[in-house]
Amino acid sequence: MKFATNKKIINEIKTDCLMISVFNDGKLRGAAKLVNNANGKLIDDFIKNKDIQGKIGQTRIIPVTGKSYKRIVLVGCGKFEDFSQKNYRKAIASALSKISQTNHKSVVSLVHDGAEKIDNPNKAYRLSRVLAESWHSISYQYTTTKKSNLRKLDLRKIEIGTNGKKAIKDLKTGLEHGDAIGKATKLVRHLGDLPANICTPTYLVSVARKIMNKNKSATLKVLNEAQMKKLKMNSLLSVTAGASEPAKMIVAEFNNGSKSQKPIVVVGKGITFDTGGISLKPSNKMDEMKYDMCGASTTIGLMQMVTELNLPINAVFVVPACENVPSSTATLPGDVVTSMSGTTIEVLNTDAEGRLILADALTYAQRYKPKLMIDMATLTGACVVALGAHHSGLMSNSDQLADQLFQCGQSTDDVTWRLPLTEDYANQIVSNFADVANISTRGSGAGTITAGCFLQKFVGDYDWAHIDIAGVAWAEGANKGATGRPMGLMSEFLINESKT
Ligand code: BES
Ligand code: MN
Ligand code: ZN
């Protein structure tokens, strides 16, 4: 897809589809008003006859003759007073989706015109980034094991119009970032949707390798089980103990910032399938546990995004990857393991495995003396109960980092909500036989927080945040599929870091 800016005035815009906004008050604004006047009040007629009511997501494609544009696309944007980035995103996505079902090859969007200030740097950046991201979001197709999902897409060029104004550089940057984030999000979704018999730890390594090989500031290291054993990663190894599929730990270094800058560490849970192990999960919906590597897929998506944009940052991406399956060699409930940090862990439930692999990954990551560490994990069913599919669970030992991540979520419509990590919760994971238990031994509540408290025991004094994405990383039911979250929020964070 080619993304560009278009500075032409309405009557000179050459395109197949000219997108303009219609709000639910029926009042035409900006470009919509101009297009209406240039076409004999055609849109007024559509509104009067309720061909369009301006609901968010509504789209009408209208053929016109004798104009430099072939179609007017009316894009429902809801209530004018409530026109948020989230509504803009929904409206754009739905219009592009509709257009993608036609043979039209080009689009110019003026949906924002009359509602938003395209000459404001931050607005311009957001509007164009959302436009590019939206294209990638609606054009994602899972085809690896179902070829009939393949739709031919004819659209080749998407432009954001300024209606005669000069295009400020932030518009271009937004398109460039949106394109890179959008493509990386497609990869995150693809890896999530792949079944566990294809998407193994070894497969994840091959994907990470391909990405990191393309950039000269990037290096990839992969630890195998023998190397993990040498490093005393017994917590991670206890999770893979039942599996014949080999475990891997991906460590991808990207050093593109100044030498003096400490790296940002990003860690993603990479359980390529979670059966629960000996503490076996029930069969119902167990297939969804192929998504238990969505923290890992997001980490790999971020590798792709930062290397493609060549962001001036230092970052280390860590992916502990393995299967959690039962067998005669599997870890048993009550087994005590000594983690890489030396802390002993009583594995009371082998289904609380994510925290076990993350513990060693977070310990390992400290050898980079990071500026801060962020982990993403489909960690607890309790997070789905607490926050559903809307907010990710955010936990941190640093108010500043928590605030930053919260804000990144707000800016990208990839929202989080913070949960407390106080000592009362940490007291729930005591063990009679080890330094810590891997589940609560004092009451069954606050499962997301007790998991966060467990992780906190392995981050030392470093600033650290944990994002529980169990509820947001994939959709269930008829629309079952990976969402690509939290790529939006994490991209925002790394882009912000690259400006400091
Ligand atoms: N991967 C699961 C968490 C999960 C469950 C995510 C359902 C999304 C939907 C995790 O490994 C797990 O099994 N957690 C247990 C922890 C419990 C044993 C303390 C859970 O949430 O039930
Ligand atoms: Mn589990
Ligand atoms: Zn899991």
Coordinates of C-alpha atoms in Angstrom, one line a residue, residues 201 225 228-229 233-248 271-278 321-333 335-337 347 350 353 356-357 360:
P201 CA 9.3 -22.0 20.0
E225 CA 17.9 -25.8 27.0
M228 CA 19.5 -22.4 30.1
K229 CA 20.5 -25.2 32.4
M233 CA 17.0 -21.2 34.7
N234 CA 15.3 -24.0 36.6
S235 CA 12.1 -22.1 36.9
L236 CA 11.7 -21.8 33.1
L237 CA 13.0 -25.4 32.6
S238 CA 10.4 -26.7 35.0
V239 CA 7.6 -25.5 32.7
T240 CA 9.1 -27.2 29.6
A241 CA 10.0 -30.4 31.5
G242 CA 7.0 -32.3 30.1
A243 CA 7.5 -31.2 26.5
S244 CA 9.4 -32.9 23.7
E245 CA 9.3 -29.6 21.7
P246 CA 12.5 -27.8 22.6
A247 CA 12.3 -24.6 24.6
K248 CA 14.1 -21.4 23.4
I271 CA 3.9 -20.3 26.0
T272 CA 3.1 -21.7 22.5
F273 CA 0.5 -23.9 24.1
D274 CA -0.8 -24.0 27.6
T275 CA -2.6 -27.2 28.5
G276 CA -2.0 -26.4 32.2
G277 CA 0.5 -29.3 32.5
I278 CA -0.2 -31.8 35.2
A321 CA 9.3 -19.7 24.7
C322 CA 8.1 -23.2 25.4
E323 CA 5.0 -25.5 25.7
N324 CA 3.3 -26.3 28.9
V325 CA 2.2 -30.0 28.6
P326 CA 1.9 -33.0 30.9
S327 CA 3.9 -36.2 30.6
S328 CA 5.8 -38.5 32.9
T329 CA 8.7 -36.0 32.9
A330 CA 6.5 -33.0 33.7
T331 CA 6.8 -31.0 36.8
L332 CA 4.5 -32.2 39.6
P333 CA 2.4 -30.0 41.9
D335 CA 7.8 -29.6 43.3
V336 CA 10.2 -27.0 44.4
V337 CA 12.6 -25.4 41.9
V347 CA 5.0 -25.0 42.1
T350 CA 1.6 -26.2 37.0
E353 CA 3.4 -21.3 34.4
L356 CA 7.7 -19.2 36.1
I357 CA 9.2 -18.5 32.6
D360 CA 14.0 -16.3 34.8

